[in-house]
Backbone as a ProteinNet text record, in pm:
[ID]
protein_1_A
[PRIMARY]
XXXXXXXXXXXXXXXXXXXXXXXXXXXXXXXXXXXXXXXXXXXXXXXXXXXXXXXXXXXXXXXXXXXXXXXXXXXXXXXXXXXXXXXXXXXXXXXXXXXXXXXXXXXXXXXXXXXXXXXXXXXXX
[TERTIARY]
-3.7	41.7	177.6	268.8	400.1	499.7	458.2	548.4	531.9	433.4	408.6	507.5	541.6	626	559	639.7	587.7	528.6	532.2	480.4	582.4	534.9	625.8	727.6	844.3	951.5	939.5	983.7	980.1	1105.6	1202.7	1328.9	1303.2	1353.7	1340	1203	1111.9	976.7	949	1001.4	981.1	1117.3	1130.8	1259.4	1307.5	1437.1	1497.9	1459.9	1407.1	1374.7	1258.8	1174	1061.8	975.3	944.6	860.8	748.2	636.8	526.2	575.5	538.9	572.4	711.3	789.3	921.4	908.7	991.4	988.1	1034.9	1111.5	1155.8	1040.9	930.1	814.1	717	745.4	652.9	715.8	633.4	678.4	573.6	604.1	509.4	390.2	404.9	294	262.6	134.3	93.4	109.6	157.1	165.4	25.5	6.6	-125.5	-168.5	-75.7	-110.2	-150.8	-76.4	-111.1	-248.5	-276.8	-406.5	-518	-498.9	-600.4	-616.9	-507	-516.5	-595.1	-574	-651.8	-799.7	-829	-969	-1029.9	-953.3	-1003.8	-1027.8	-937.6	-955.5	-1083.6	-1108.1	-1230.8	-1355.5	-1341.5	-1454.2	-1470.7	-1382.3	-1397.8	-1300.3	-1202.3	-1102.8	-1015.6	-981.8	-887.8	-764	-646.8	-522.2	-435.9	-368.4	-266.6	-137.6	-26.3	105	186.9	160.5	232.4	382.7	459.4	606.5	666.1	786.8	857.3	926.1	997.2	1063.3	1165.6	1221.3	1317.7	1254.5	1121.7	1051.8	1031	1073.5	1055.5	913.1	863.2	728.6	717.1	614.1	590.8	486.3	381.8	271.6	190.8	100.4	-1	-134.5	-216.8	-343.5	-457.1	-556.1	-674.4	-798.6	-890.3	-1012.1	-1131.2	-1241	-1364.3	-1484.8	-1543.4	-1669	-1784.7	-1876.5	-1996.6	-2104.8	-2223.3	-2334.1	-2303.9	-2318.3	-2296.5	-2161.4	-2070.6	-1939.9	-1827.7	-1706.3	-1586	-1491.9	-1443.6	-1343.9	-1207.2	-1108.5	-973.6	-875.1	-773.8	-663.6	-533.4	-442.2	-308.8	-206.8	-122.9	-16.3	116	174.9	305.4	417.3	390.4	484.4	404.8	466.8	393.9	352.4	423.2	387.3	323	280.9	222.7	113.9	-8.7	-122.6	-237.9	-317.3	-433.5	-549.3	-666.4	-788.5	-891.9	-974	-1076.8	-1205.6	-1316.9	-1444.7	-1489.8	-1516.2	-1555.6	-1686.2	-1759.6	-1880.1	-1842.9	-1930.2	-1903.1	-1887.1	-1938.6	-1925.3	-1801.1	-1711.5	-1587.6	-1498.5	-1447.9	-1365.1	-1228.2	-1162.7	-1027.9	-1028.3	-1035	-1049.2	-921	-806.4	-681.7	-658	-712.1	-707.9	-846.5	-942.5	-1081.6	-1107.5	-1208.1	-1254	-1341.5	-1413.7	-1502.7	-1473.7	-1456.1	-1442.1	-1554.5	-1603.7	-1706.8	-1648	-1526.1	-1453.2	-1307	-1216	-1074.7	-1002.5	-890.9	-808.1	-663.9	-571.4	-429.1	-352.2	-252	-169.6	-89.5	-63.4	9	-82	-22.1	-100.7	-194.7	-143.2	-223.3	-346.8	-328.4	-438.8	-539.5	-491	-579.6	-657.8	-593.4	-663.7	-772.6	-742.6	-844.9	-964.9	-938.2	-1046.5	-1129.4	-1062	-1132.1	-1217.8	-1164.5	-1240	-1360	-1353.4	-1463.2	-1569.4	-1539.4	-1631.8	-1752.2	-1874.3	-1991.6	-2011.5	-2059.7	-2080	-2198.2	-2309.1	-2433.2	-2449.7	-2360.8	-2380.2	-2262.5	-2287.2	-2177	-2129.8	-2008.9	-1954.2	-1918.6	-1911.3	-1863	-1741.7	-1642.7	-1530.9	-1402.2
6620.4	6487.3	6469.4	6399.2	6378.4	6481.6	6601.8	6704.3	6730.9	6669.3	6692.8	6613	6666	6588.7	6455.6	6351.6	6220.4	6145.8	6204.3	6131.5	6025.7	5914.3	5805	5844	5785.5	5809.7	5713	5753.1	5666.4	5581.2	5601.1	5528.5	5378.4	5311.9	5168.7	5122.3	5213	5172.3	5190	5294.5	5323.4	5349.5	5332.5	5358.7	5500.7	5515	5644.2	5745.3	5858.3	5967	5937.7	5842.7	5807.4	5929.8	5951	6063.4	6009.8	6079.3	6039.2	6030.4	5923.1	5907.8	5853.1	5819.6	5761.8	5630.9	5611.7	5486	5370.8	5400.2	5294.8	5240.4	5312.8	5269.8	5189.4	5175.6	5111.3	4985.7	4889.8	4772.7	4745.1	4651.3	4622	4544.1	4473.3	4399.1	4455.8	4469.5	4519.7	4409.6	4448.8	4355.5	4337.1	4234.4	4218.8	4342.8	4409.9	4531.1	4641.6	4659.9	4762.5	4735.2	4608.6	4572.4	4609.4	4581.7	4614.8	4766.7	4839.2	4985.4	5037.7	4980.2	5020	4988.4	4876.1	4843.1	4952.4	5001.8	5108	5236.3	5269.2	5388.5	5375.3	5257	5234.5	5246	5225.7	5240.4	5383.5	5472.4	5612.8	5665.3	5586.3	5635.7	5740.9	5843.1	5948.4	5932.5	5942.2	5917.9	6043	6054.2	6156.9	6085.7	6154.6	6096.3	6191.8	6193.9	6287.2	6258.2	6365.2	6356.5	6425.1	6383.6	6448.3	6574.5	6643.6	6768.9	6751.1	6631	6603.7	6563.1	6553.8	6517.6	6368.4	6287.4	6143.4	6103.9	6004.8	5954.6	5897.7	5940.8	5894.4	5783.8	5798.6	5702.8	5726	5633.8	5649.8	5642.3	5744.7	5751.9	5765.2	5676.6	5680.5	5705.7	5785.9	5823.8	5811.9	5758	5751.7	5777.6	5896.3	5919.9	5859.9	5795.3	5742.6	5721.8	5767.3	5755.2	5828.5	5759.6	5818.9	5782.1	5728.4	5684.5	5733.3	5725.1	5753.1	5635.5	5577.4	5471.1	5531.3	5489.3	5543	5427	5434.6	5339.4	5416.8	5372.1	5432.3	5320.1	5331.5	5234.9	5299.9	5252.3	5302.4	5218.3	5093.1	4999.6	4878	4787.7	4669.3	4581.2	4591.2	4511.8	4594.7	4716.8	4805.5	4892.9	4843.5	4915.7	4916.6	5022.7	5036.8	5088.9	5029.6	5078.6	5102.5	5205.6	5244.8	5277.6	5254.6	5311.6	5396.6	5523.5	5616.9	5685.1	5737.1	5813.7	5936.7	5974.8	6088.8	6219.8	6228.2	6351.8	6352.8	6255.2	6250.2	6367.9	6439.5	6557.7	6524.6	6419.2	6384.6	6239.3	6216.1	6079.9	5997.6	6061.8	5986.9	5941	6014.5	5973.9	5996.8	5915.5	5938.5	5901.2	5966.5	5929.9	5805.5	5788	5673.2	5602.9	5471.7	5392.1	5289.7	5263.7	5163.5	5028.9	5035.3	4915.5	4954.5	4861.5	4886.9	4755.3	4765.1	4649.4	4697.6	4621.5	4655.4	4528.8	4541.8	4426.9	4458	4354.3	4375.3	4447.6	4514.4	4584.3	4487.3	4370.4	4270.2	4233.3	4200.5	4160.2	4273.7	4392.7	4506	4545.2	4546.2	4578.3	4475.6	4347.1	4244.2	4265.4	4294.5	4316.1	4439.7	4545	4667.9	4645.8	4576.2	4548.3	4457.9	4375	4285	4352.7	4470.6	4540.9	4589.6	4554.6	4600.4	4750.7	4810.9	4955.6	5002	4932.1	4982	4973.2	4903.6	4880.2	4936.6	5028.8	5071.6	4952.9	4907.1	4789.2	4819.9	4719.8	4729.2	4640.1	4681.5	4590.2	4654.7
2554.9	2581.5	2517.8	2583.3	2528.6	2574.3	2603.8	2650.6	2798.7	2862.3	3002	3086.4	3205.7	3295.9	3326.2	3331.4	3363.2	3245.4	3125.9	3011.2	2971.2	2913.8	2882.9	2777.5	2787.8	2692	2576.1	2459.7	2342.3	2331.6	2420.1	2411.8	2409.1	2306.1	2294.5	2250.3	2222.3	2187.3	2039.2	1979.9	1839.5	1778	1645.8	1581.8	1610.6	1634.9	1664.3	1557.6	1600.7	1509.1	1415.7	1450.5	1363.1	1335.4	1212.7	1169.1	1082.6	1079	992.7	849.2	782	641.3	615.7	719.7	698.4	622.7	523	450.1	538.3	643	733.1	815.9	821.1	898.1	811.3	682.7	591.4	532.6	499.6	426.4	319.6	232.3	125.7	177.6	290	347.9	485.9	514.7	645.4	749.9	867.4	979.3	1037.3	1119.4	1182.6	1261.9	1329.1	1403.9	1307.4	1198.5	1099.8	1037.9	1010.4	953.9	1050	1178.8	1278.5	1292.3	1284.8	1289.8	1169.8	1054.5	936	957.6	1021.7	1053.6	1141.7	1239.3	1325.7	1246.5	1156	1072.3	990.1	936.5	858.6	945.4	1074.1	1166.8	1217.1	1174.6	1210.8	1315.2	1353.8	1449.2	1383	1460.5	1418.5	1506.3	1446.8	1519.7	1528.2	1642.4	1662.6	1700.5	1683.7	1708	1794.9	1927.3	2014.5	2014.3	2025.8	2022.3	2143.2	2177	2287.3	2236.1	2325.1	2287.8	2175.6	2163	2057.2	1925.8	1923.1	1801	1782.8	1880.5	1870.3	1907.2	1838.9	1861.9	2003	2076.1	2213.6	2214.8	2135.4	2132.5	2006.5	1981.7	1878.2	1951.4	1934.8	2007.8	1906.9	1920.7	1835.6	1918.9	1862.6	1933.8	1838.6	1891.1	1812.1	1902.3	1892.2	1963.3	1883.6	1953.8	1888.2	1993.3	1959.1	2053	2182.8	2292	2424.2	2483.5	2398.9	2448.1	2355.9	2408.6	2330.2	2351.2	2241.3	2248.5	2220.8	2301.3	2292.7	2292.2	2207.1	2212.8	2215.9	2301.9	2311.4	2297.9	2195.1	2171	2209	2318.3	2360.9	2301.8	2274.2	2212.6	2168.6	2094.1	2049.7	2166.6	2278.9	2396.3	2507.3	2474.9	2575.8	2512.3	2519.7	2461.6	2561.4	2554.6	2641.4	2558.3	2579.3	2515.6	2624.4	2602.2	2697.7	2625.2	2692.4	2650.9	2768.7	2741.2	2846.3	2806.8	2905	2871.3	2787.8	2697.4	2609.1	2684.4	2807.5	2884.2	2973.9	2957.3	3036.5	2998.9	3100.1	3075.3	3016.8	3065.6	3020.5	2976.1	2845.7	2795.7	2808.4	2829.7	2844.1	2987.7	3083.4	3224.4	3284.2	3241.4	3281.4	3427.2	3483.9	3617.8	3611.3	3501	3486.1	3354.3	3361.1	3239.9	3235.8	3117.3	3097.2	3057.2	3001.8	2958.8	2945.4	2972.6	2947.9	2922.2	2852.9	2822.7	2812.5	2869.6	2862	2827.5	2742.8	2704.6	2580.8	2502.9	2377.8	2279.1	2182.8	2081.1	2010.3	1975.5	1905.6	1987.7	2114.3	2201.8	2220.8	2252	2279.9	2154.7	2041.1	1917	1887.8	1908.6	1887.6	1979.2	2106.8	2202.6	2165.6	2125.2	2087.4	1962.5	1864.4	1742.7	1769.1	1872.3	1906.5	1993	2045.8	2133.5	2054.5	2097.5	2022.6	2033.4	1926.3	1922.8	2006.7	1998.5	2052.1	2202.4	2270.5	2412.6	2490.5	2584.6	2671.7	2753.2	2727.4	2794.3	2938.2	3017.5	3156.1	3166.7	3249.1	3269.1	3296.6
[MASK]
+++++++++++++++++++++++++++++++++++++++++++++++++++++++++++++++++++++++++++++++++++++++++++++++++++++++++++++++++++++++++++++

């Protein structure tokens, strides 16, 4: 992901040359989006940070398998986020053939919806 043809560009979405651990990416207070991401980490989400050929951040992707489902969130920008719940047997969780639930919108909105999604029930929608 991130190096494939047709993958989204990071231009204008993340700070130029953003790297993991950059002090420019941190502040003394967490933003509402950062707080929600920490909530996801506490719930067991694991995150990857795909990069383009130049090393620039393309997206932030979080995944959490649980029970018979896998929850996925992809943040392309603060105003462009997508979350999915897919069956655990789905072959490609980033472009699934079947989704049980999905939400697209701002990072703030999508994170709120994902955090409100109950664990025990495969959602529809």
